[in-house]
């Protein structure tokens, strides 16, 4: 059994029912929209976000979920899908998880409108059922994701990112949605605000570790679905690079910044930058930070009684930093 199936095991029935409810939550009277949402549903990824919702809910409640849990998971997935559709337009990307993206098949205008549609469906699912507490959690996540993306664009132009700013970017861009999944999973089934906040923090820490792992893939030789050095080509400031920029000599820093700004399409130069980052402790430093976030997340789980849901979340935390792609 692969790792994702193991994690899914204690919530297998919930995930089956969730898929049905999620598909229903997307339906429209417009045939074109239904065609596109059908295409989206059949090309789903690992569905880690709904898994976080259900595992968290079952762990904090001693094994129960309710209709709010299903709605919360659907809202998260609707909004996450909307952001992916919009991201592909922003990045001018033609592929998503190995398939054609919506904008590649139906052009940008339709892709933007589909993203808007999914976002509004998510908001209405909460409003129509009076889940205003859950809607608040999700709306904060959407705001932060937008801020994180814009902060990254603003800083990438000047290549002046400090480690603190980098953490702020990835907290908003990546970690905030996983934090929302865990907070929402807890909030759907219990009223204990301290536990809800604990689970939000837990999700945030996993999200931080997840993004640093993604940064490290840029320096990997293994085939992971994206070419090595792509972040450098796109002038994205990742943790290994930031650390090396902050610790090398002024001369080396000048060469690095010049390489990223003016020679990021030169394959030989990109390889030299990757080698320089590796040789100057960039990867080891980032790996240590990733493990720190992972250990902090695991420590938060210790507050809960042992259960198969807690075990599955522990497996998920470890999978985040051990995955190969």
CSV table of C-alpha atoms in Angstrom, one decimal:
chain,number,residue,atom,x,y,z
A,1,UNK,CA,0.0,0.0,0.0
A,2,UNK,CA,1.5,3.4,-1.0
A,3,UNK,CA,1.8,6.2,1.6
A,4,UNK,CA,-1.1,8.2,0.4
A,5,UNK,CA,-3.4,5.2,0.7
A,6,UNK,CA,-2.1,4.5,4.2
A,7,UNK,CA,-2.9,8.1,5.2
A,8,UNK,CA,-6.4,7.9,3.6
A,9,UNK,CA,-7.2,4.5,5.3
A,10,UNK,CA,-8.9,5.9,8.5
A,11,UNK,CA,-11.0,8.3,6.4
A,12,UNK,CA,-11.6,6.1,3.3
A,13,UNK,CA,-15.5,6.3,3.6
A,14,UNK,CA,-15.5,10.0,4.3
A,15,UNK,CA,-13.3,10.7,1.2
A,16,UNK,CA,-15.6,8.5,-1.0
A,17,UNK,CA,-18.7,10.5,0.1
A,18,UNK,CA,-16.7,13.8,-0.1
A,19,UNK,CA,-15.9,13.2,-3.8
A,20,UNK,CA,-19.6,12.8,-4.6
A,21,UNK,CA,-20.6,15.9,-2.6
A,22,UNK,CA,-17.7,17.9,-4.1
A,23,UNK,CA,-18.8,17.0,-7.6
A,24,UNK,CA,-22.4,18.1,-6.7
A,25,UNK,CA,-21.2,21.4,-5.3
A,26,UNK,CA,-19.7,22.3,-8.7
A,27,UNK,CA,-22.8,21.8,-10.9
A,28,UNK,CA,-24.2,24.5,-13.0
A,29,UNK,CA,-27.0,25.1,-15.5
A,30,UNK,CA,-24.4,26.1,-18.1
A,31,UNK,CA,-23.3,23.2,-20.2
A,32,UNK,CA,-19.8,24.6,-20.9
A,33,UNK,CA,-19.2,25.1,-17.2
A,34,UNK,CA,-20.2,21.5,-16.4
A,35,UNK,CA,-17.9,20.2,-19.2
A,36,UNK,CA,-15.0,22.1,-17.6
A,37,UNK,CA,-15.7,21.2,-14.0
A,38,UNK,CA,-16.1,17.5,-15.1
A,39,UNK,CA,-12.6,17.8,-16.6
A,40,UNK,CA,-11.3,19.3,-13.4
A,41,UNK,CA,-12.8,16.6,-11.1
A,42,UNK,CA,-11.4,13.8,-13.2
A,43,UNK,CA,-7.9,15.1,-13.0
A,44,UNK,CA,-7.7,15.6,-9.3
A,45,UNK,CA,-4.4,15.4,-7.4
A,46,UNK,CA,-3.7,13.6,-4.2
A,47,UNK,CA,-6.5,15.6,-2.4
A,48,UNK,CA,-4.3,16.3,0.6
A,49,UNK,CA,-6.3,19.3,1.7
A,50,UNK,CA,-9.6,17.5,2.2
A,51,UNK,CA,-7.6,14.7,3.9
A,52,UNK,CA,-6.3,17.3,6.4
A,53,UNK,CA,-9.9,18.4,7.1
A,54,UNK,CA,-11.2,15.0,7.8
A,55,UNK,CA,-8.2,13.6,9.7
A,56,UNK,CA,-8.2,16.8,11.9
A,57,UNK,CA,-11.9,16.6,12.5
A,58,UNK,CA,-11.8,12.9,13.5
A,59,UNK,CA,-8.7,13.4,15.7
A,60,UNK,CA,-10.1,16.3,17.8
A,61,UNK,CA,-13.6,14.8,18.1
A,62,UNK,CA,-12.7,11.2,18.9
A,63,UNK,CA,-13.8,9.9,15.5
A,64,UNK,CA,-16.8,11.9,14.3
A,65,UNK,CA,-17.6,14.1,11.4
A,66,UNK,CA,-20.7,16.0,10.4
A,67,UNK,CA,-22.3,17.8,7.4
A,68,UNK,CA,-20.2,20.9,8.3
A,69,UNK,CA,-17.1,18.8,7.9
A,70,UNK,CA,-18.1,17.8,4.3
A,71,UNK,CA,-19.1,21.4,3.4
A,72,UNK,CA,-15.8,22.7,4.8
A,73,UNK,CA,-13.8,20.2,2.8
A,74,UNK,CA,-15.7,21.1,-0.3
A,75,UNK,CA,-15.3,24.8,0.2
A,76,UNK,CA,-11.5,24.4,0.7
A,77,UNK,CA,-11.2,22.2,-2.4
A,78,UNK,CA,-13.4,24.6,-4.5
A,79,UNK,CA,-11.3,27.6,-3.5
A,80,UNK,CA,-8.0,25.7,-3.9
A,81,UNK,CA,-9.1,24.7,-7.4
A,82,UNK,CA,-10.1,28.2,-8.2
A,83,UNK,CA,-6.6,29.5,-7.2
A,84,UNK,CA,-4.9,26.8,-9.3
A,85,UNK,CA,-6.9,27.8,-12.4
A,86,UNK,CA,-6.1,31.4,-11.9
A,87,UNK,CA,-2.4,30.6,-11.1
A,88,UNK,CA,-2.1,28.8,-14.5
A,89,UNK,CA,-3.4,32.0,-16.2
A,90,UNK,CA,-1.0,34.2,-14.2
A,91,UNK,CA,2.0,31.9,-15.0
A,92,UNK,CA,0.9,31.3,-18.6
A,93,UNK,CA,1.2,27.6,-17.8
A,94,UNK,CA,-0.1,25.0,-20.3
A,95,UNK,CA,0.1,22.0,-18.0
A,96,UNK,CA,-1.3,21.0,-14.6
A,97,UNK,CA,-0.5,17.6,-13.0
A,98,UNK,CA,0.6,16.3,-16.4
A,99,UNK,CA,-2.6,17.3,-18.2
A,100,UNK,CA,-3.5,20.4,-20.2
A,101,UNK,CA,-4.5,23.3,-18.0
A,102,UNK,CA,-7.9,25.0,-18.3
A,103,UNK,CA,-6.4,28.0,-20.0
A,104,UNK,CA,-4.5,25.8,-22.5
A,105,UNK,CA,-7.8,24.1,-23.6
A,106,UNK,CA,-10.3,26.9,-23.2
A,107,UNK,CA,-8.2,30.1,-23.3
A,108,UNK,CA,-7.5,32.7,-20.5
A,109,UNK,CA,-10.9,34.5,-20.5
A,110,UNK,CA,-12.9,31.3,-19.8
A,111,UNK,CA,-10.2,30.1,-17.3
A,112,UNK,CA,-10.5,33.3,-15.3
A,113,UNK,CA,-14.3,33.1,-15.3
A,114,UNK,CA,-14.3,29.4,-14.2
A,115,UNK,CA,-11.9,30.4,-11.3
A,116,UNK,CA,-14.4,33.1,-10.3
A,117,UNK,CA,-17.3,30.7,-10.6
A,118,UNK,CA,-15.6,28.1,-8.3
A,119,UNK,CA,-14.7,30.8,-5.8
A,120,UNK,CA,-18.3,32.0,-5.6
A,121,UNK,CA,-19.7,28.5,-5.4
A,122,UNK,CA,-17.4,28.0,-2.4
A,123,UNK,CA,-18.5,31.2,-0.7
A,124,UNK,CA,-22.2,30.4,-1.3
A,125,UNK,CA,-21.9,26.9,0.0
A,126,UNK,CA,-20.9,28.4,3.4
A,127,UNK,CA,-23.3,31.3,3.3
A,128,UNK,CA,-26.4,29.2,2.4
A,129,UNK,CA,-25.7,26.9,5.3
A,130,UNK,CA,-24.8,29.6,7.8
A,131,UNK,CA,-21.3,28.4,8.2
A,132,UNK,CA,-20.0,31.9,8.8
A,133,UNK,CA,-17.2,30.7,11.2
A,134,UNK,CA,-15.8,28.4,8.6
A,135,UNK,CA,-16.2,31.1,5.9
A,136,UNK,CA,-14.1,33.5,8.0
A,137,UNK,CA,-11.3,30.9,8.2
A,138,UNK,CA,-11.3,30.4,4.5
A,139,UNK,CA,-11.6,34.1,3.6
A,140,UNK,CA,-8.5,35.0,5.7
A,141,UNK,CA,-6.6,32.2,3.8
A,142,UNK,CA,-7.7,33.6,0.3
A,143,UNK,CA,-6.6,37.1,1.4
A,144,UNK,CA,-3.3,35.9,2.6
A,145,UNK,CA,-2.6,33.8,-0.5
A,146,UNK,CA,-3.1,36.9,-2.7
A,147,UNK,CA,-0.9,39.0,-0.5
A,148,UNK,CA,1.8,36.3,-0.5
A,149,UNK,CA,1.9,36.1,-4.3
A,150,UNK,CA,2.0,39.9,-4.6
A,151,UNK,CA,4.7,40.2,-2.0
A,152,UNK,CA,6.8,37.6,-3.8
A,153,UNK,CA,6.4,39.5,-7.2
A,154,UNK,CA,7.3,42.8,-5.5
A,155,UNK,CA,10.5,41.3,-3.9
A,156,UNK,CA,11.6,39.2,-6.9
A,157,UNK,CA,12.1,42.4,-8.9
A,158,UNK,CA,14.7,43.6,-6.5
A,159,UNK,CA,16.2,40.3,-5.3
A,160,UNK,CA,16.4,41.7,-1.8
A,161,UNK,CA,14.6,39.1,0.2
A,162,UNK,CA,15.7,38.4,3.8
A,163,UNK,CA,15.0,35.1,5.4
A,164,UNK,CA,12.2,36.7,7.5
A,165,UNK,CA,10.5,38.1,4.4
A,166,UNK,CA,10.8,34.7,2.7
A,167,UNK,CA,9.1,33.0,5.7
A,168,UNK,CA,6.3,35.6,5.5
A,169,UNK,CA,5.9,34.9,1.7
A,170,UNK,CA,5.7,31.1,2.1
A,171,UNK,CA,3.5,31.4,5.2
A,172,UNK,CA,1.0,33.4,3.2
A,173,UNK,CA,1.4,31.7,-0.2
A,174,UNK,CA,1.4,28.0,0.8
A,175,UNK,CA,1.1,27.5,4.5
A,176,UNK,CA,-2.1,29.5,5.1
A,177,UNK,CA,-4.3,27.2,3.1
A,178,UNK,CA,-3.1,24.0,4.9
A,179,UNK,CA,-3.5,26.0,8.2
A,180,UNK,CA,-7.1,26.8,7.1
A,181,UNK,CA,-7.8,23.1,6.3
A,182,UNK,CA,-6.8,22.0,9.9
A,183,UNK,CA,-8.5,24.9,11.6
A,184,UNK,CA,-11.6,24.3,9.6
A,185,UNK,CA,-11.5,20.5,10.3
A,186,UNK,CA,-11.4,21.3,14.0
A,187,UNK,CA,-13.9,24.1,14.0
A,188,UNK,CA,-16.5,22.1,12.1
A,189,UNK,CA,-16.8,19.6,15.0
A,190,UNK,CA,-15.7,21.3,18.3
A,191,UNK,CA,-16.1,24.7,19.9
A,192,UNK,CA,-12.8,24.8,21.7
A,193,UNK,CA,-10.9,27.8,20.3
A,194,UNK,CA,-7.6,26.8,21.8
A,195,UNK,CA,-7.7,23.5,20.1
A,196,UNK,CA,-8.8,25.1,16.8
A,197,UNK,CA,-5.8,27.5,17.1
A,198,UNK,CA,-3.5,24.6,17.8
A,199,UNK,CA,-4.6,22.8,14.7
A,200,UNK,CA,-4.3,26.0,12.6
A,201,UNK,CA,-0.7,26.3,13.8
A,202,UNK,CA,-0.1,22.7,13.1
A,203,UNK,CA,-1.2,23.1,9.5
A,204,UNK,CA,0.8,26.3,9.1
A,205,UNK,CA,4.0,24.5,10.3
A,206,UNK,CA,3.4,21.6,7.8
A,207,UNK,CA,2.8,24.1,5.1
A,208,UNK,CA,6.2,25.8,5.8
A,209,UNK,CA,8.0,22.5,5.7
A,210,UNK,CA,6.1,21.6,2.5
A,211,UNK,CA,7.3,24.7,0.7
A,212,UNK,CA,10.9,24.4,1.8
A,213,UNK,CA,10.8,20.8,0.4
A,214,UNK,CA,9.6,22.2,-2.9
A,215,UNK,CA,12.5,24.7,-2.9
A,216,UNK,CA,14.9,21.8,-2.4
A,217,UNK,CA,13.6,20.0,-5.4
A,218,UNK,CA,14.9,22.8,-7.6
A,219,UNK,CA,18.4,21.6,-6.8
A,220,UNK,CA,17.6,17.9,-7.2
A,221,UNK,CA,18.9,15.7,-10.0
A,222,UNK,CA,15.9,13.3,-9.8
A,223,UNK,CA,13.0,13.5,-12.2
A,224,UNK,CA,10.2,15.1,-10.3
A,225,UNK,CA,8.0,16.6,-13.0
A,226,UNK,CA,9.7,20.0,-13.2
A,227,UNK,CA,13.2,20.7,-14.6
A,228,UNK,CA,16.0,21.5,-12.2
A,229,UNK,CA,16.8,25.2,-11.8
A,230,UNK,CA,13.4,26.4,-12.8
A,231,UNK,CA,13.1,28.7,-9.7
A,232,UNK,CA,16.4,30.3,-10.7
A,233,UNK,CA,15.2,30.8,-14.3
A,234,UNK,CA,12.1,32.4,-12.9
A,235,UNK,CA,14.1,34.6,-10.5
A,236,UNK,CA,12.3,33.0,-7.5
A,237,UNK,CA,14.2,33.5,-4.2
A,238,UNK,CA,14.2,30.2,-2.4
A,239,UNK,CA,15.7,29.5,1.1
A,240,UNK,CA,18.9,27.7,-0.1
A,241,UNK,CA,19.7,30.7,-2.3
A,242,UNK,CA,18.8,33.3,0.3
A,243,UNK,CA,21.0,31.7,2.9
A,244,UNK,CA,24.0,31.6,0.5
A,245,UNK,CA,23.4,35.2,-0.6
A,246,UNK,CA,23.5,36.3,3.1
A,247,UNK,CA,26.6,34.3,4.0
A,248,UNK,CA,28.9,34.6,0.9
A,249,UNK,CA,31.5,37.4,0.2
A,250,UNK,CA,30.3,40.7,-1.5
A,251,UNK,CA,32.1,39.6,-4.7
A,252,UNK,CA,30.3,36.3,-4.8
A,253,UNK,CA,27.0,38.0,-4.0
A,254,UNK,CA,27.5,40.3,-6.9
A,255,UNK,CA,28.2,37.3,-9.2
A,256,UNK,CA,25.1,35.4,-7.9
A,257,UNK,CA,22.7,38.4,-8.3
A,258,UNK,CA,24.1,39.1,-11.8
A,259,UNK,CA,23.6,35.4,-12.7
A,260,UNK,CA,20.0,35.4,-11.6
A,261,UNK,CA,19.1,38.8,-13.0
A,262,UNK,CA,20.9,38.7,-16.4
A,263,UNK,CA,21.9,35.1,-17.1
A,264,UNK,CA,19.0,33.0,-15.8
A,265,UNK,CA,18.3,31.5,-19.3
A,266,UNK,CA,21.9,30.4,-19.7
A,267,UNK,CA,21.9,26.7,-18.8
A,268,UNK,CA,25.6,26.6,-18.0
A,269,UNK,CA,25.4,29.6,-15.7
A,270,UNK,CA,22.3,28.2,-13.9
A,271,UNK,CA,24.2,24.9,-13.3
A,272,UNK,CA,27.1,27.0,-11.8
A,273,UNK,CA,24.6,28.8,-9.5
A,274,UNK,CA,23.1,25.4,-8.4
A,275,UNK,CA,26.7,24.0,-7.7
A,276,UNK,CA,27.6,27.2,-5.8
A,277,UNK,CA,24.5,27.0,-3.6
A,278,UNK,CA,25.2,23.3,-2.9
A,279,UNK,CA,28.8,23.9,-2.1
A,280,UNK,CA,28.1,26.7,0.3
A,281,UNK,CA,25.8,24.9,2.7
A,282,UNK,CA,22.5,26.2,1.1
A,283,UNK,CA,20.8,22.9,0.9
A,284,UNK,CA,21.9,21.6,4.3
A,285,UNK,CA,20.7,24.9,5.9
A,286,UNK,CA,17.2,24.7,4.2
A,287,UNK,CA,16.9,21.0,5.2
A,288,UNK,CA,17.6,21.8,8.8
A,289,UNK,CA,14.9,24.5,8.8
A,290,UNK,CA,12.4,22.2,7.2
A,291,UNK,CA,13.0,19.6,9.9
A,292,UNK,CA,12.6,22.3,12.6
A,293,UNK,CA,9.1,23.1,11.2
A,294,UNK,CA,8.3,19.4,11.0
A,295,UNK,CA,9.3,18.7,14.6
A,296,UNK,CA,7.3,21.7,15.9
A,297,UNK,CA,4.2,20.3,14.0
A,298,UNK,CA,4.7,16.9,15.5
A,299,UNK,CA,5.1,18.4,19.0
A,300,UNK,CA,1.6,19.9,18.6
A,301,UNK,CA,0.1,16.5,18.0
A,302,UNK,CA,1.3,15.3,21.4
A,303,UNK,CA,-1.6,17.2,23.0
A,304,UNK,CA,-4.0,14.6,21.5
A,305,UNK,CA,-4.9,11.1,22.6
A,306,UNK,CA,-3.4,8.3,20.5
A,307,UNK,CA,-5.7,7.2,17.6
A,308,UNK,CA,-5.5,6.1,14.0
A,309,UNK,CA,-6.2,9.7,12.9
A,310,UNK,CA,-3.3,11.0,14.9
A,311,UNK,CA,-1.1,8.3,13.4
A,312,UNK,CA,-2.3,9.2,9.9
A,313,UNK,CA,-1.5,12.9,10.5
A,314,UNK,CA,2.0,12.0,11.8
A,315,UNK,CA,2.5,10.0,8.6
A,316,UNK,CA,1.3,13.0,6.6
A,317,UNK,CA,3.8,15.3,8.4
A,318,UNK,CA,6.7,12.9,7.7
A,319,UNK,CA,5.5,12.3,4.1
A,320,UNK,CA,5.7,16.1,3.4
A,321,UNK,CA,9.4,16.1,4.0
A,322,UNK,CA,10.3,12.7,2.6
A,323,UNK,CA,8.3,12.8,-0.6
A,324,UNK,CA,10.2,12.4,-3.9
A,325,UNK,CA,8.1,14.9,-5.9
